Coordinates of C-alpha atoms in Angstrom, one line a residue:
X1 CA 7.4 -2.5 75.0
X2 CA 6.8 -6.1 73.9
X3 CA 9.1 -8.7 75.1
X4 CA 11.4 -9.9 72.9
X5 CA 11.6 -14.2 72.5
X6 CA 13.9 -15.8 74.5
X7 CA 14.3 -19.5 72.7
X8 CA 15.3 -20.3 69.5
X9 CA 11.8 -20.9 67.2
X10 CA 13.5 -23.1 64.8
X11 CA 14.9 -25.5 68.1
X12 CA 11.5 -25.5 69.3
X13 CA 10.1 -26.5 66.3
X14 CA 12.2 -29.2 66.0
X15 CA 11.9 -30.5 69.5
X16 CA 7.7 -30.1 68.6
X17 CA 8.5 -32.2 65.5
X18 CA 10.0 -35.2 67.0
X19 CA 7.4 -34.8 70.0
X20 CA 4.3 -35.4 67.0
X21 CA 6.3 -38.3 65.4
X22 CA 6.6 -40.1 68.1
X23 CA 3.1 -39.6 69.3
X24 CA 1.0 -38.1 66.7
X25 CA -1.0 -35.0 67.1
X26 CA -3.6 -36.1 69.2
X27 CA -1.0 -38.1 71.4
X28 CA 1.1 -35.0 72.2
X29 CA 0.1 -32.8 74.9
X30 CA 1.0 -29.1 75.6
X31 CA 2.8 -30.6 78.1
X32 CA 4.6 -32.9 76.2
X33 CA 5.6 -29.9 73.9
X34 CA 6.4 -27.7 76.6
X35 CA 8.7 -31.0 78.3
X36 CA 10.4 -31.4 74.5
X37 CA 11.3 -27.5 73.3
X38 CA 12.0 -26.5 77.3
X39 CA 10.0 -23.6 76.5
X40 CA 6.7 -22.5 78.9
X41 CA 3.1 -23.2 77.8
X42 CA 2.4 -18.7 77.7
X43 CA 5.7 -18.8 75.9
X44 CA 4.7 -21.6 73.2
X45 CA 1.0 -20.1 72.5
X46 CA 2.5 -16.6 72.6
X47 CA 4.7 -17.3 69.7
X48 CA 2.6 -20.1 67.8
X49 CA -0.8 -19.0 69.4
X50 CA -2.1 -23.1 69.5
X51 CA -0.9 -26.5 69.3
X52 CA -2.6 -26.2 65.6
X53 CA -0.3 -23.5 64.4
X54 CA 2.7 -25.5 66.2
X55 CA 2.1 -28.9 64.4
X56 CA 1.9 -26.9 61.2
X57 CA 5.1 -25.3 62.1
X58 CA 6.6 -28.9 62.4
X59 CA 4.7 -29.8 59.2
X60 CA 6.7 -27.1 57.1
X61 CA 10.0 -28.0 58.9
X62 CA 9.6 -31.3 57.9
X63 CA 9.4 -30.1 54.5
X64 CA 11.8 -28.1 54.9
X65 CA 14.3 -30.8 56.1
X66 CA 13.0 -34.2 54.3
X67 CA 11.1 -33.3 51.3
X68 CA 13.3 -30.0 49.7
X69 CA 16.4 -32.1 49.8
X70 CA 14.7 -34.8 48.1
X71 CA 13.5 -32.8 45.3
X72 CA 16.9 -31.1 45.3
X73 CA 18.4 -34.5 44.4
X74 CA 15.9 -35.3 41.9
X75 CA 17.3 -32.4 40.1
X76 CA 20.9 -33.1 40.5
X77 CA 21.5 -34.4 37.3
X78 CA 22.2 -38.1 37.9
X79 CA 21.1 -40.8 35.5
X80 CA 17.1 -41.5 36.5
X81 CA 17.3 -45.4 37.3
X82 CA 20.3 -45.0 39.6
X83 CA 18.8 -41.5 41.5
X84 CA 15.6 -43.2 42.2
X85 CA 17.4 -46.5 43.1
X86 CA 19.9 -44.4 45.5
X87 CA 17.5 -42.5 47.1
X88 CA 14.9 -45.5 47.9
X89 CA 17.6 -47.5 49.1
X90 CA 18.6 -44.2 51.4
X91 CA 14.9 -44.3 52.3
X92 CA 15.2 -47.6 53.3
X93 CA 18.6 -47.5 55.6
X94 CA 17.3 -44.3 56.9
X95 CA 14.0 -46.4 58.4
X96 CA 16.1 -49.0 59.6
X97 CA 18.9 -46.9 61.5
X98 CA 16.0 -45.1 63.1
X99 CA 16.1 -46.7 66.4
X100 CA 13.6 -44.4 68.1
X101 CA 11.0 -45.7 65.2
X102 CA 9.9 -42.6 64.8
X103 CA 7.2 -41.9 61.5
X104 CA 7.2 -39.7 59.2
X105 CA 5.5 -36.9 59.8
X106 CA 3.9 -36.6 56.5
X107 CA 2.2 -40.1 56.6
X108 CA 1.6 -39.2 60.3
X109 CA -0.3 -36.1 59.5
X110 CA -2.4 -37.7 56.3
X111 CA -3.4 -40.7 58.8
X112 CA -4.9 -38.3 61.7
X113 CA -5.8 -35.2 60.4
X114 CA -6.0 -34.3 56.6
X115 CA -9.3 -36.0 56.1
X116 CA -11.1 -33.1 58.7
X117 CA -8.0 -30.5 58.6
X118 CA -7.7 -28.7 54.8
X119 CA -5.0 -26.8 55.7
X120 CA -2.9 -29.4 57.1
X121 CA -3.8 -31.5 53.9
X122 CA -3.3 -28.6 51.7
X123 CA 0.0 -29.1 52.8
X124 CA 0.8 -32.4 52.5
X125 CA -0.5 -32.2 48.8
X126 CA 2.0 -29.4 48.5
X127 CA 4.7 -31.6 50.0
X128 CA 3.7 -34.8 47.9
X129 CA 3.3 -33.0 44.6
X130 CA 6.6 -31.7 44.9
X131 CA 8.4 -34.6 45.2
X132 CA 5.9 -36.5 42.0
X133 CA 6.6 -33.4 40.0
X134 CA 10.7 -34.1 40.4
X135 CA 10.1 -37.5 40.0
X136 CA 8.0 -37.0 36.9
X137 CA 10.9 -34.2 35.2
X138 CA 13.4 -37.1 36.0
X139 CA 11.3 -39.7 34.1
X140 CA 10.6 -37.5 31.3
X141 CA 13.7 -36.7 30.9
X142 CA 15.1 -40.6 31.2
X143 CA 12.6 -42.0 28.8
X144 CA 12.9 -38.6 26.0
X145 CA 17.0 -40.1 26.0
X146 CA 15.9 -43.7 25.8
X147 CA 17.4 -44.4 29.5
X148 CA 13.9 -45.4 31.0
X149 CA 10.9 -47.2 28.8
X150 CA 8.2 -44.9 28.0
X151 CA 6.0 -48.1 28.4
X152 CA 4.3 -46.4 31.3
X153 CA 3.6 -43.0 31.7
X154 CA 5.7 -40.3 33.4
X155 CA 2.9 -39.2 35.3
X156 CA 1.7 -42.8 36.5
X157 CA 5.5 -44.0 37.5
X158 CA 6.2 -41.0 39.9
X159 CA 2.8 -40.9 41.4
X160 CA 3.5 -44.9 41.9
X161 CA 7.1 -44.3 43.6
X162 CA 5.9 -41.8 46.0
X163 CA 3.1 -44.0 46.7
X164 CA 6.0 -46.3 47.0
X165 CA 8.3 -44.5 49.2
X166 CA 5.3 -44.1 51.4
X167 CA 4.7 -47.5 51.8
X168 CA 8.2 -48.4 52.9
X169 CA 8.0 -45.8 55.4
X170 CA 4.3 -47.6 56.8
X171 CA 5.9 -51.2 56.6
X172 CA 9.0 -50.1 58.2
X173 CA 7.4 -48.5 60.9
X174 CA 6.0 -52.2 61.7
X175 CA 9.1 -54.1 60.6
X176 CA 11.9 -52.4 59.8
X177 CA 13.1 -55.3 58.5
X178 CA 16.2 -54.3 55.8
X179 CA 15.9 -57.4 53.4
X180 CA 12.3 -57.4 53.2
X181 CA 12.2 -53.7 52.3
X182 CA 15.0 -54.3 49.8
X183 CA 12.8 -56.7 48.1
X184 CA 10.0 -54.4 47.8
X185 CA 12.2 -51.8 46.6
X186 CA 13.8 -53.7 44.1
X187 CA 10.3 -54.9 42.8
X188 CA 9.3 -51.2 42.4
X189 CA 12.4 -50.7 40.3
X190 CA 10.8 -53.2 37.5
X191 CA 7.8 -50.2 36.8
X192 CA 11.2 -48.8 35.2
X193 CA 12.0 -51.2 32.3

């Protein structure tokens, strides 16, 4: 009769998805996953089977907890130029609260392994394209109601502000500097008019 798990999968995912942002993929040891969840190395590869399968656990967590809500919000319903205002700006104190300076995961991931691992980049694509396609039904919407030029293409303008968002998250990783990232934000804000 098989045993049946004795730690919470989601906890351990979630300790194994802080352990990879603060230390990248290659950084983080089995140990270091076995120190961060509390669970045993037979334990860890008899539930995930490898550190592979466990960093794309932490991948689709990350998702789960970061990218989903964001989309969620891009389909809220509030006025396009104050929703992508409010959530760059959340972006932004959300860097520079993070004390531990941990990186995002996504950005993380595409750095170290989506150029040799297609099934981690598959999912980052999935994770990305999600957010540009919100992005992109927000502006559509904005500029069919006059609320956003249509100077610029739906298309082009998301796929800039995830680019964007991105980018704050790599220069506040190096500075999390609140004024200087406000400026960038607010420069993005222009591609709007």
């Amino acid at each position: 009769m098989a045993r049946t798990r004795e730690f919470d999968t989601e906890a351990a995912i979630e300790a194994a998805m802080s352990a990879f942002r603060r230390k990248g993929y290659e950084g983080t040891s089995i140990q270091d996953l076995v120190d961060a969840t509390g669970v045993g190395r037979g334990s860890l590869y008899a539930a995930f089977g490898s550190k592979d399968n466990l960093y794309l656990a932490a991948i689709d967590l990350y998702r789960e907890r970061y990218a989903l809500p964001l989309v969620e919000m891009l389909r809220g319903g509030t006025p396009a130029r104050e929703l992508i205002r409010e959530i760059m700006v959340g972006l932004v104190d959300e860097i520079v609260r993070d004390g531990n300076r941990q990186a995002c995961l996504i950005i993380g991931a595409a750095m170290e392994r989506a150029h040799h691992d297609s099934t981690v980049a598959d999912r980052l694509r999935s994770t990305t394209r999600s957010i540009e396609g919100a992005l992109f039904d927000v502006i559509v919407q904005a500029q069919a109601s006059g609320r956003l030029s249509d100077r610029r293409g739906a298309a082009d303008l998301a796929r800039f502000l995830v680019t964007n968002m991105q980018g704050l998250r790599v220069m506040g990783a190096i500075d999390p500097d609140r004024k200087a990232l406000m400026a960038s934000v607010e420069v993005a804000l222009t591609c709007l008019d």
